[in-house]
PDB file of C-alpha atoms and ligand atoms in Angstrom:
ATOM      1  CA  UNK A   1       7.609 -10.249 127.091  1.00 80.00           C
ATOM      2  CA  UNK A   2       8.609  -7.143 128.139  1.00 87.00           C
ATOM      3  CA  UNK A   3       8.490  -6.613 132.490  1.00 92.00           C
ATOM      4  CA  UNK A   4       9.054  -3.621 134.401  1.00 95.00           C
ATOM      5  CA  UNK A   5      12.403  -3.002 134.267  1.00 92.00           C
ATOM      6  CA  UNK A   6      12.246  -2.965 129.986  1.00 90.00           C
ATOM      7  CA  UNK A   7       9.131  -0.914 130.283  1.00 94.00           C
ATOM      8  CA  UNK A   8      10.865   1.843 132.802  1.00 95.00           C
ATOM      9  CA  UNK A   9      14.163   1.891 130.300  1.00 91.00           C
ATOM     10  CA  UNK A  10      11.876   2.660 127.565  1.00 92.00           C
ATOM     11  CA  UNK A  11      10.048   5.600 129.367  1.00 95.00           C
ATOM     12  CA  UNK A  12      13.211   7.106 130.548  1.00 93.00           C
ATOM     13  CA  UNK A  13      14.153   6.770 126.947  1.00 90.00           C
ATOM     14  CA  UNK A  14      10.922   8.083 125.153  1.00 94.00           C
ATOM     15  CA  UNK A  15      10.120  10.729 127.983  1.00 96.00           C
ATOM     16  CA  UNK A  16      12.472  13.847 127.027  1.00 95.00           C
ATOM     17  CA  UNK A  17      12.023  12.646 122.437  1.00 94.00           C
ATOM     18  CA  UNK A  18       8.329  13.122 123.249  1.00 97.00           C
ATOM     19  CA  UNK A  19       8.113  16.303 126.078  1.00 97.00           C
ATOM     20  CA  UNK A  20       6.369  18.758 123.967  1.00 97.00           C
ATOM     21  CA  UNK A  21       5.618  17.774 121.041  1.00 98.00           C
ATOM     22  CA  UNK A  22       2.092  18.070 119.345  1.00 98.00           C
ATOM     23  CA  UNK A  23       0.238  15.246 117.548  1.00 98.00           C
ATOM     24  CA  UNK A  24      -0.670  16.176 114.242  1.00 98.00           C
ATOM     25  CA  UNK A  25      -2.448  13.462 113.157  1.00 97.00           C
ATOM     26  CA  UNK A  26      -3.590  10.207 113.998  1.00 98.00           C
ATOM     27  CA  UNK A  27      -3.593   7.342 112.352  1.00 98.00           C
ATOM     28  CA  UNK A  28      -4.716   3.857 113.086  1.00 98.00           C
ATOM     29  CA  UNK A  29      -4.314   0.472 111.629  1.00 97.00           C
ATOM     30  CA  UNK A  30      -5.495  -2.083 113.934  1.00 95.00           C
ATOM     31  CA  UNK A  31      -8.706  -0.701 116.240  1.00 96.00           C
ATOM     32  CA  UNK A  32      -8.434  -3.767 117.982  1.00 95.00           C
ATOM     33  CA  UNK A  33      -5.610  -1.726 120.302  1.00 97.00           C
ATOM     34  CA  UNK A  34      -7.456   0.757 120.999  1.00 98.00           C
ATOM     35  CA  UNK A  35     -10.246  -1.198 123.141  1.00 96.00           C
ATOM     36  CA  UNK A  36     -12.302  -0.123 124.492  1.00 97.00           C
ATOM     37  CA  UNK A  37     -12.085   3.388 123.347  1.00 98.00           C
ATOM     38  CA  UNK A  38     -12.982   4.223 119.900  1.00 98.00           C
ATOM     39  CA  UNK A  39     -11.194   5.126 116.958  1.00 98.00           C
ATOM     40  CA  UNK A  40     -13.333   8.004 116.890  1.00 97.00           C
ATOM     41  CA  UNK A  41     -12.877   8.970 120.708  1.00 97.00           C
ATOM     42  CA  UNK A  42      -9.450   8.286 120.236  1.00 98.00           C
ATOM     43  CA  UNK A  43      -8.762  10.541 117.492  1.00 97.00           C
ATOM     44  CA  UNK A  44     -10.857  13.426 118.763  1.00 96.00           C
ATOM     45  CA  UNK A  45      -9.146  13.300 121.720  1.00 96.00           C
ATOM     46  CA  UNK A  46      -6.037  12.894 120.308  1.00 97.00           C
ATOM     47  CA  UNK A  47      -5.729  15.180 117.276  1.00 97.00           C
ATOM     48  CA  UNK A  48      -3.623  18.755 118.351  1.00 97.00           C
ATOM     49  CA  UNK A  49      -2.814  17.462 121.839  1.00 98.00           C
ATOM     50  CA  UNK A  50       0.514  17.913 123.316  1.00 98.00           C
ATOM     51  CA  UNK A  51       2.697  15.497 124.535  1.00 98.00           C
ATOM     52  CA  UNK A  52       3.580  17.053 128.689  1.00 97.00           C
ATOM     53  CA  UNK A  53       4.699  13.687 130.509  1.00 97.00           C
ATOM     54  CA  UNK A  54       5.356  10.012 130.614  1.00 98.00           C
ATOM     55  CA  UNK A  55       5.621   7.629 133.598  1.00 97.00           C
ATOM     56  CA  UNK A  56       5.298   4.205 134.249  1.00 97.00           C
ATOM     57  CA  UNK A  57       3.083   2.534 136.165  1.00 97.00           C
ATOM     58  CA  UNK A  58       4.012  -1.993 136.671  1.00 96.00           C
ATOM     59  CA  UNK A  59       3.818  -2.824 132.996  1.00 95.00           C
ATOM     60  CA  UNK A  60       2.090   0.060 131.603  1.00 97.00           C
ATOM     61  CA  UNK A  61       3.587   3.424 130.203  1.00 97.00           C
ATOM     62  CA  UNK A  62       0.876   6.361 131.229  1.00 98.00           C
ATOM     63  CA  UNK A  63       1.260   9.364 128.623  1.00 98.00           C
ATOM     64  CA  UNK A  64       0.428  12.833 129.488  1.00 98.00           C
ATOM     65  CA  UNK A  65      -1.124  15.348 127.420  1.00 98.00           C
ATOM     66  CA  UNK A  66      -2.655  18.689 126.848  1.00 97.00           C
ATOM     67  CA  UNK A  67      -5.712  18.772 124.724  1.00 96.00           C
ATOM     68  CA  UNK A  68      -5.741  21.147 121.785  1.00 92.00           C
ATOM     69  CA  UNK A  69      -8.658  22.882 123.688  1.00 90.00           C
ATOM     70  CA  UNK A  70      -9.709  22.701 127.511  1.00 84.00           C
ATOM     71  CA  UNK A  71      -7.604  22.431 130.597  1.00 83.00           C
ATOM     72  CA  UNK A  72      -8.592  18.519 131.152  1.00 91.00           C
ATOM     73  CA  UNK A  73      -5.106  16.779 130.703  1.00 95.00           C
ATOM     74  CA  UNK A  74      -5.692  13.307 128.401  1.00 97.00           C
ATOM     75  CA  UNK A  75      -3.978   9.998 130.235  1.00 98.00           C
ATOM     76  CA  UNK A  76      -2.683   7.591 127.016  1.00 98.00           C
ATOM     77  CA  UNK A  77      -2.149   4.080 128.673  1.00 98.00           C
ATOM     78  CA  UNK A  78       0.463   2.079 126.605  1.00 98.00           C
ATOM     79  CA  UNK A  79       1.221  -1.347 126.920  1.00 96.00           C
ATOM     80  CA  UNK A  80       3.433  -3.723 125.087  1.00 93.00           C
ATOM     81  CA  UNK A  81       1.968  -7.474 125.237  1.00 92.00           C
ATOM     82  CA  UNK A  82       3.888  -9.914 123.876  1.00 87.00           C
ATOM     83  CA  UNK A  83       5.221  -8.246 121.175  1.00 86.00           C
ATOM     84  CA  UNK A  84       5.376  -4.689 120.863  1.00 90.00           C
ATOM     85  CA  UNK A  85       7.244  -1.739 120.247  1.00 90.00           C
ATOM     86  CA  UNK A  86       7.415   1.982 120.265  1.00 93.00           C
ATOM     87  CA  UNK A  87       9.731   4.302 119.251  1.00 92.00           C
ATOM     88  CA  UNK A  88      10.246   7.644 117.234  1.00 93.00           C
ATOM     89  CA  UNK A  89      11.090   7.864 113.321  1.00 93.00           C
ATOM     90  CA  UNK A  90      12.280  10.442 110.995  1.00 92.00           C
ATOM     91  CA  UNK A  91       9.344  11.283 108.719  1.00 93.00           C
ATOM     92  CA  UNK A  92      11.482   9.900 105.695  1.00 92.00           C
ATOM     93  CA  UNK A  93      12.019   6.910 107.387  1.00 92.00           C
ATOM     94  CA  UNK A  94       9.447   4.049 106.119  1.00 92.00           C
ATOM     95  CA  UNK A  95       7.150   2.737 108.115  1.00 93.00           C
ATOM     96  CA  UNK A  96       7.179  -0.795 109.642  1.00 91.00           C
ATOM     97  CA  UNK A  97       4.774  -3.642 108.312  1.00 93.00           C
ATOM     98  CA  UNK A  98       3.090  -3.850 111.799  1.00 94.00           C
ATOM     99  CA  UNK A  99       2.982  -0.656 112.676  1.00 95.00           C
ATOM    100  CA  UNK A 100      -0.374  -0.447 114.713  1.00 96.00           C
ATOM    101  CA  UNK A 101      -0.811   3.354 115.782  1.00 98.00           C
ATOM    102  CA  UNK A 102       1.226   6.252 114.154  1.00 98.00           C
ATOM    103  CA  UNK A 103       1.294   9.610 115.517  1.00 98.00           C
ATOM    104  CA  UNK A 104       2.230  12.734 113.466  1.00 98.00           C
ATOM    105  CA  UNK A 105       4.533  14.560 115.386  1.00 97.00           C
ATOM    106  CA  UNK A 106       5.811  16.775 112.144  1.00 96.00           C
ATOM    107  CA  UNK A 107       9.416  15.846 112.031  1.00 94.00           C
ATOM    108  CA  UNK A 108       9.091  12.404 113.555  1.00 95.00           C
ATOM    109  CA  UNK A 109       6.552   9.832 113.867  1.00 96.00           C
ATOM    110  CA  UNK A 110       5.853   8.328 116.860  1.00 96.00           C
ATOM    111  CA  UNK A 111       5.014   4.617 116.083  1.00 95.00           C
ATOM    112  CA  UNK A 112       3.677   1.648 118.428  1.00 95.00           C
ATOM    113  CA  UNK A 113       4.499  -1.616 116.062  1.00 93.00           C
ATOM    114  CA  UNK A 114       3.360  -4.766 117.253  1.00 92.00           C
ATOM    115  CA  UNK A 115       3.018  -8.187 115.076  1.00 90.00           C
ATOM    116  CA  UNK A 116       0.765  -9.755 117.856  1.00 89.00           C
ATOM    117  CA  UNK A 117      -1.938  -6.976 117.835  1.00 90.00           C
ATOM    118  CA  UNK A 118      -1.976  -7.880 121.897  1.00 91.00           C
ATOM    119  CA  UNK A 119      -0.765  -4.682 123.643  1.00 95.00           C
ATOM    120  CA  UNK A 120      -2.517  -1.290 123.864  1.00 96.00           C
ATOM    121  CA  UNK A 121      -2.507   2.449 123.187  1.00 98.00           C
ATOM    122  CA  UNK A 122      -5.818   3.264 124.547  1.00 98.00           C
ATOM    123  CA  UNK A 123      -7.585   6.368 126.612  1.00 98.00           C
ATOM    124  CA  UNK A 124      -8.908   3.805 129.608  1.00 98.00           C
ATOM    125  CA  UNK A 125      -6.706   3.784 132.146  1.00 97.00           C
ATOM    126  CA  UNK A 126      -8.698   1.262 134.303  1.00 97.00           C
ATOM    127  CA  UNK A 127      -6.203  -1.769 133.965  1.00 95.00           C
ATOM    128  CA  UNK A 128      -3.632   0.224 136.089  1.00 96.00           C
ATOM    129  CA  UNK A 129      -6.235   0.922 139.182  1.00 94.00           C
ATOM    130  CA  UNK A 130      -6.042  -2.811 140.362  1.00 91.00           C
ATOM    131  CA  UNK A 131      -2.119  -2.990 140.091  1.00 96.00           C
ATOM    132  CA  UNK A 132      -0.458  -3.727 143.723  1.00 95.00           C
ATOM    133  CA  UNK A 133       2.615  -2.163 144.638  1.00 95.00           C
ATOM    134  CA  UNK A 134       5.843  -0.603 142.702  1.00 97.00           C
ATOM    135  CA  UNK A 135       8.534  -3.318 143.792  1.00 97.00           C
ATOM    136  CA  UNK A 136      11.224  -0.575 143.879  1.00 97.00           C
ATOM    137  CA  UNK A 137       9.115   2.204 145.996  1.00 96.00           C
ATOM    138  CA  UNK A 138       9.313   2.519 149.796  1.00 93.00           C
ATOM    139  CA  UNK A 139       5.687   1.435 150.457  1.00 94.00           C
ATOM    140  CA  UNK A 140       6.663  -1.926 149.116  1.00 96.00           C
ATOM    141  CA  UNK A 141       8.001  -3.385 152.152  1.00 96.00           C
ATOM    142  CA  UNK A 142       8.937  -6.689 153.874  1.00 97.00           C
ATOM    143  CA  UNK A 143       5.804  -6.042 155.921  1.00 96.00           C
ATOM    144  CA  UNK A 144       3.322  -5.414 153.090  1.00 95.00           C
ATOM    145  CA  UNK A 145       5.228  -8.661 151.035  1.00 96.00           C
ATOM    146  CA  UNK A 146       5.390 -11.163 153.877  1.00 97.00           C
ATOM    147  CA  UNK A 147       1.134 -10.488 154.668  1.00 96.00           C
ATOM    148  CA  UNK A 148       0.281 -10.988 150.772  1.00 95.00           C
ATOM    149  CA  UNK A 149       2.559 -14.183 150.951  1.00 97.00           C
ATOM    150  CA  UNK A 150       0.872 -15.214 154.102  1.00 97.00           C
ATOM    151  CA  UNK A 151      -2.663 -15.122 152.182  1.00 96.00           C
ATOM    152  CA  UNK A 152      -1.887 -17.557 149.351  1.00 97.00           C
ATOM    153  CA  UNK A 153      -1.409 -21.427 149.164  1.00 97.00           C
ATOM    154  CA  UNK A 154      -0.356 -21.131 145.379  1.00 97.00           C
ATOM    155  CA  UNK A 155       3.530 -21.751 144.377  1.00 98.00           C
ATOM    156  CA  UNK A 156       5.325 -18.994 145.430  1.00 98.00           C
ATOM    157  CA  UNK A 157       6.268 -18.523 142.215  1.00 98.00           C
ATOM    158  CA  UNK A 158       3.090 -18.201 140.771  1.00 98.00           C
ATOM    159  CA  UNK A 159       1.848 -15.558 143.570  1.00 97.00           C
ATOM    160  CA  UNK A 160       4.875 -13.298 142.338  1.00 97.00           C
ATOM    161  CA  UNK A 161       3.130 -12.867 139.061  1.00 96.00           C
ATOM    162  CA  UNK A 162      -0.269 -11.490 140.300  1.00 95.00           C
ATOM    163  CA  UNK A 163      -0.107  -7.770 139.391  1.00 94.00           C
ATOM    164  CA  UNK A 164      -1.952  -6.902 141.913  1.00 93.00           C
ATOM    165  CA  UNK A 165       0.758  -8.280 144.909  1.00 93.00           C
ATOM    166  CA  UNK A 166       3.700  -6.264 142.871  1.00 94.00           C
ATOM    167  CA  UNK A 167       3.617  -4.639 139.722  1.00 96.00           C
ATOM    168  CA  UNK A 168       5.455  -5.320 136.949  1.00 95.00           C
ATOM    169  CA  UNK A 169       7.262  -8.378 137.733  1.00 95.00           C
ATOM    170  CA  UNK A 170       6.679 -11.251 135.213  1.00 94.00           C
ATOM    171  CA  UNK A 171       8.067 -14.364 134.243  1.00 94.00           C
ATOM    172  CA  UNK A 172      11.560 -13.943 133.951  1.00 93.00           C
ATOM    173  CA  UNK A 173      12.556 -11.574 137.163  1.00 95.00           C
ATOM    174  CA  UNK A 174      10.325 -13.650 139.058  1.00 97.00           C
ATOM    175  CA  UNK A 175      12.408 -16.906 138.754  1.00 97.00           C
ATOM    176  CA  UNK A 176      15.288 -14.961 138.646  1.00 96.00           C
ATOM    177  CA  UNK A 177      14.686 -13.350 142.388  1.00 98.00           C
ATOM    178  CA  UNK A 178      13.674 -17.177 143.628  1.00 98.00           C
ATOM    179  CA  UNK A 179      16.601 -18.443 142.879  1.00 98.00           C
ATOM    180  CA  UNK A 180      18.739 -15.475 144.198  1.00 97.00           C
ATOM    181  CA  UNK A 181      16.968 -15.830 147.160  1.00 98.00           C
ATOM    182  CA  UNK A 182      17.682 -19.393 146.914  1.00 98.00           C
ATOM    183  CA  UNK A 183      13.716 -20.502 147.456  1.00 98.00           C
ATOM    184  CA  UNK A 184      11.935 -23.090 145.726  1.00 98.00           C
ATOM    185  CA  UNK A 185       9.283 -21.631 142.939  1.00 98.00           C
ATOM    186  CA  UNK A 186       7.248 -24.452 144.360  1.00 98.00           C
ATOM    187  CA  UNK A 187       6.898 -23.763 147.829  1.00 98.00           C
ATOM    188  CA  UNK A 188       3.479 -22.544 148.384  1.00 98.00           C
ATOM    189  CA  UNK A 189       3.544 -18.479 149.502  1.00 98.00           C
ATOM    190  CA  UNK A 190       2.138 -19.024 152.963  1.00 98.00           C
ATOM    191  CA  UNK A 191       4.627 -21.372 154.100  1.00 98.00           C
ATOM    192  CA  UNK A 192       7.472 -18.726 153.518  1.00 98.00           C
ATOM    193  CA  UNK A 193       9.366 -18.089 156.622  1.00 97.00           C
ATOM    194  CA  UNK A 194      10.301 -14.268 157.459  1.00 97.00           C
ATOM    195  CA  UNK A 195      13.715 -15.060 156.816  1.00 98.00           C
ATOM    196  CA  UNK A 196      13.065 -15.988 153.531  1.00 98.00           C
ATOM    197  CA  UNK A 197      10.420 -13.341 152.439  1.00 98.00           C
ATOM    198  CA  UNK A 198      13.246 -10.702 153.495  1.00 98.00           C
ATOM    199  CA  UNK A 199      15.733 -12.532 151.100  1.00 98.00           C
ATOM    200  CA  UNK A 200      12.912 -12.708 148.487  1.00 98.00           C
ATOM    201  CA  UNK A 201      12.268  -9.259 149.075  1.00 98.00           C
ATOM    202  CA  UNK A 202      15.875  -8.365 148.620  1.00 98.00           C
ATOM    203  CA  UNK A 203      16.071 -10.335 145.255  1.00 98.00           C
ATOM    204  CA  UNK A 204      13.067  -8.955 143.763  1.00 98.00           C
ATOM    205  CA  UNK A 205      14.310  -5.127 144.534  1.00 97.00           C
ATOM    206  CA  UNK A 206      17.589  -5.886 143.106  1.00 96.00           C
ATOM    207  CA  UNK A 207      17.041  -8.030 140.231  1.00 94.00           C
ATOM    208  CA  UNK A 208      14.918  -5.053 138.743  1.00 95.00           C
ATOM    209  CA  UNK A 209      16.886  -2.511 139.930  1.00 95.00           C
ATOM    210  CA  UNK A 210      19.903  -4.617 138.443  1.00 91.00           C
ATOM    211  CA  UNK A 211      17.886  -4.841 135.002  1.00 90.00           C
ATOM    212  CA  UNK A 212      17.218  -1.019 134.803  1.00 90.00           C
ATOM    213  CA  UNK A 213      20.775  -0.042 135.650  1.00 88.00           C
ATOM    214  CA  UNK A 214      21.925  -2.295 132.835  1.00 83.00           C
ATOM    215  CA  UNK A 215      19.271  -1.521 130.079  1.00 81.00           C
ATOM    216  CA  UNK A 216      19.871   2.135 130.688  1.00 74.00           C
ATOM    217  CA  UNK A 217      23.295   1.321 129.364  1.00 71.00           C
ATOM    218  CA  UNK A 218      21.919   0.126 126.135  1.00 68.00           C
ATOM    219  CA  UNK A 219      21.047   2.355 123.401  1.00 65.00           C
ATOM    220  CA  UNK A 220      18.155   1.501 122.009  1.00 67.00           C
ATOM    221  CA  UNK A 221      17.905   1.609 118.299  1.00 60.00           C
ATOM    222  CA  UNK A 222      14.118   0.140 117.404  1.00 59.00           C
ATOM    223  CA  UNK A 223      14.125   1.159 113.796  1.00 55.00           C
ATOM    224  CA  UNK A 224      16.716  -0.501 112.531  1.00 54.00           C
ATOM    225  CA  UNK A 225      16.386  -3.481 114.591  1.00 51.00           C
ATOM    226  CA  UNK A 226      20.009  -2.980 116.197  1.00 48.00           C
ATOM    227  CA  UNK A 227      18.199  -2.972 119.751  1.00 52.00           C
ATOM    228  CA  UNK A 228      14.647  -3.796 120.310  1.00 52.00           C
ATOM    229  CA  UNK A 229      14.564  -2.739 124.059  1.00 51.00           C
ATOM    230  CA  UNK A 230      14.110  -6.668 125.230  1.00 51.00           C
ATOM    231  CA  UNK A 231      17.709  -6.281 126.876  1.00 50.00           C
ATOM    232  CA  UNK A 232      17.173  -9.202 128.753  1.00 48.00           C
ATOM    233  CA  UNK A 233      18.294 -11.780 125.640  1.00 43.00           C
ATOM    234  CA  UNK A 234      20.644  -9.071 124.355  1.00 40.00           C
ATOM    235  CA  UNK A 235      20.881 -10.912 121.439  1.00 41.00           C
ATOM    236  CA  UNK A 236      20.700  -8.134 118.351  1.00 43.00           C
ATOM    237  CA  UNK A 237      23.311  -9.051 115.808  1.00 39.00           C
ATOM    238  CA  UNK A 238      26.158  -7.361 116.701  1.00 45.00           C
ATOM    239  CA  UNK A 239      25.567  -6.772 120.517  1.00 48.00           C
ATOM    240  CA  UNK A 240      27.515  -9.053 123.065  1.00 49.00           C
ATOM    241  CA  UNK A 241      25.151 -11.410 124.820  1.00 48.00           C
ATOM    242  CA  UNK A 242      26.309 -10.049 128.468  1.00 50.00           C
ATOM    243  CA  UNK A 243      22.700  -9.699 129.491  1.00 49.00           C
ATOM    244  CA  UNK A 244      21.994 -13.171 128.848  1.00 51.00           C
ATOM    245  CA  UNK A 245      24.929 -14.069 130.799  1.00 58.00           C
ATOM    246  CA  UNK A 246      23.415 -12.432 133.782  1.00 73.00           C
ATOM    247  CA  UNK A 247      20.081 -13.895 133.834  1.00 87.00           C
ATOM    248  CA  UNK A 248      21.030 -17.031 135.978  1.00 93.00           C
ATOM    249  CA  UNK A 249      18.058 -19.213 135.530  1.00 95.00           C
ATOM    250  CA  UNK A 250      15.818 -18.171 133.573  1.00 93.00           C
ATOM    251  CA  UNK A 251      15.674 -19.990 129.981  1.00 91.00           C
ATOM    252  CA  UNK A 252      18.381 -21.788 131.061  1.00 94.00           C
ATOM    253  CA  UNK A 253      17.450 -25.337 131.395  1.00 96.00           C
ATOM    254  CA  UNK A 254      20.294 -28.062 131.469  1.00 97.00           C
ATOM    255  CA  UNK A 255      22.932 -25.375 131.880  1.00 96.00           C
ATOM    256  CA  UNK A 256      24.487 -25.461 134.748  1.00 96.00           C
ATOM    257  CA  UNK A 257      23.804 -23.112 137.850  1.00 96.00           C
ATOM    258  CA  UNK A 258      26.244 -20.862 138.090  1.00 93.00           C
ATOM    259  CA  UNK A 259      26.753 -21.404 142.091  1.00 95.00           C
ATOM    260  CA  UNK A 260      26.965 -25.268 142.222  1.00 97.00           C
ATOM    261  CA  UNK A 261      26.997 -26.578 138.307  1.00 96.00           C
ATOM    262  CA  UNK A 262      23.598 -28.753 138.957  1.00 97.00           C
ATOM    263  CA  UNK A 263      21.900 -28.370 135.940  1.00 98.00           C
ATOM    264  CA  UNK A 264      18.762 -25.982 135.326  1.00 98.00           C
ATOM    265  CA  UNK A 265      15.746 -27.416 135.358  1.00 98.00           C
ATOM    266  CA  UNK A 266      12.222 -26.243 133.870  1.00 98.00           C
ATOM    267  CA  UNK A 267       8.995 -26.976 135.124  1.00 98.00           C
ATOM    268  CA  UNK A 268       5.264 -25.616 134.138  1.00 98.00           C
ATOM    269  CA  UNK A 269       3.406 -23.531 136.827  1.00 97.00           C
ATOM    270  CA  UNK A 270      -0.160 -22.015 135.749  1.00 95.00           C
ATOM    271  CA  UNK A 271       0.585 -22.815 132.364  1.00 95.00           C
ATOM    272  CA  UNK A 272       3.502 -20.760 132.218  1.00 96.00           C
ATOM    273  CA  UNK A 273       7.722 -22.078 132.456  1.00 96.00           C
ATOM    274  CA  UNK A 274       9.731 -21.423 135.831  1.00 98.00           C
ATOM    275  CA  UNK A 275      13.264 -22.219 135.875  1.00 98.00           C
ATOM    276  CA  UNK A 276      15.318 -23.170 138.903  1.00 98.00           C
ATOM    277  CA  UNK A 277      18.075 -25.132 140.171  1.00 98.00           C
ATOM    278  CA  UNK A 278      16.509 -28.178 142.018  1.00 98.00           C
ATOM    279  CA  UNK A 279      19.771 -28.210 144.204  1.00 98.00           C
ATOM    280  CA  UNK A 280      20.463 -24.229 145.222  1.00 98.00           C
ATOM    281  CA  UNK A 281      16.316 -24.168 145.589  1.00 98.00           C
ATOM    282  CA  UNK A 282      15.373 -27.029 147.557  1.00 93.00           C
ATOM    283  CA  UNK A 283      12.919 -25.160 150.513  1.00 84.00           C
TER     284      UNK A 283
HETATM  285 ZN1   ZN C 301      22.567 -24.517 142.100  1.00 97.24          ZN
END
């Protein structure tokens, strides 16, 4: 599942292929991603507009646009799930099997494909107003982490994945900062000492700051399937698997960890698979 640093590759990526152009048409294949706008709403909206800006906001891409009439500028909130895509093709190319949402740019289409049906393209914006803090902005200091930490008795591990504490961290960066900060996923967040949430803070800055720097390096090549963006497993046929290399812990389990060969182990936390080394990550 695509985190924040996958989601702020692709922006950088789609941002300048989309700047200006105008949406010709609209068409939809699965409503469902739309919710809770309409297809209707979405189309009237939609139809003519023009295509001015794209940031990123934890896991979300937020598209700007001009309307074909009126001043109001249209927010598009994207989001990927499990499982999807989006990316630009020539008008000759053909169309994936799952592709969800197609916009008619002329030349290109601009397609979101997912198999899942579980992201969005949608005109409510509400899911990013509850998001807690960009990990790798200023306001997201020790300070600000150590207080949230100091409010929970979950896992540690589990606290790191509620959006609204930081954005855009998920399952894989999260274990991945725990163990650089050498902290057990288990240890409940309150019982963090300061030392500690400064390392953690530390980790979780420069694992996704790590992940960006290296996706931004990969080309990404959706159509053809060369790349699908999900540098983290680098695994596309014909792509060295460094990426996976540098993920330490995560999906990992009975390898050994790479600072004192003890093997990876994986446990369940909220339903949901944290990797660590029991021996590196004992407090
Ligand atoms: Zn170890």
């Amino acid at each position: 599942m695509p985190e924040l640093p996958e989601v702020e590759v692709l922006a950088r990526h789609l941002r300048p292929l989309l700047r200006g152009k105008i949406i010709r048409a609209v068409d939809v294949r699965r409503e469902k991603v739309l919710r809770p706008t309409s297809l209707r709403e979405f189309q009237r909206a939609l139809a003519g507009a023009k295509f001015t800006g794209l940031s990123r906001r934890g896991k979300y891409l937020l598209f700007q646009l001009r309307p074909k009439t009126g001043d109001e500028s249209i927010t598009l909130l994207g989001h990927l799930g499990m499982t999807g895509r989006m990316f630009l093709l020539k008008q000759n190319e053909q169309l994936p099997k799952h592709a969800v949402v197609i916009f008619d740019l002329g030349r290109e289409n601009f397609v979101y494909e997912d198999t899942r049906y579980c992201g969005r393209m949608t005109l409510d914006v509400s899911p990013v107003e509850n998001l807690g803090l960009e990990p790798l902005e200023p306001h997201f200091s020790i300070k600000v982490l150590a207080a949230h930490l100091k409010r929970s008795r979950q896992p540690v591990k589990v606290k790191l994945l509620d959006q609204s504490l930081v954005a855009g961290v998920g399952n894989i960066y999260a274990s991945e900062a725990l163990f650089r900060a050498k902290i057990s996923p288990k240890l409940p967040a309150k019982k963090l000492t300061l030392a500690q949430t400064k390392k953690l803070w530390r980790a979780i800055r420069d694992v996704l700051a790590e992940a960006i720097r290296f996706g931004s390096t990969v080309q990404l090549k959706f159509a053809d399937g060369k790349s699908d963006g999900l540098f983290y497993f680098g695994r596309a046929p014909g792509t060295p698997d460094f990426y996976e290399e540098r993920l330490q812990v995560y999906d990992r389990a009975g390898k050994p960890c790479a600072n004192c060969r003890y093997p990876i182990k994986r446990i369940v936390q909220a339903a949901r698979s944290t990797f660590y080394c029991p021996h590196c990550q004992k407090v």
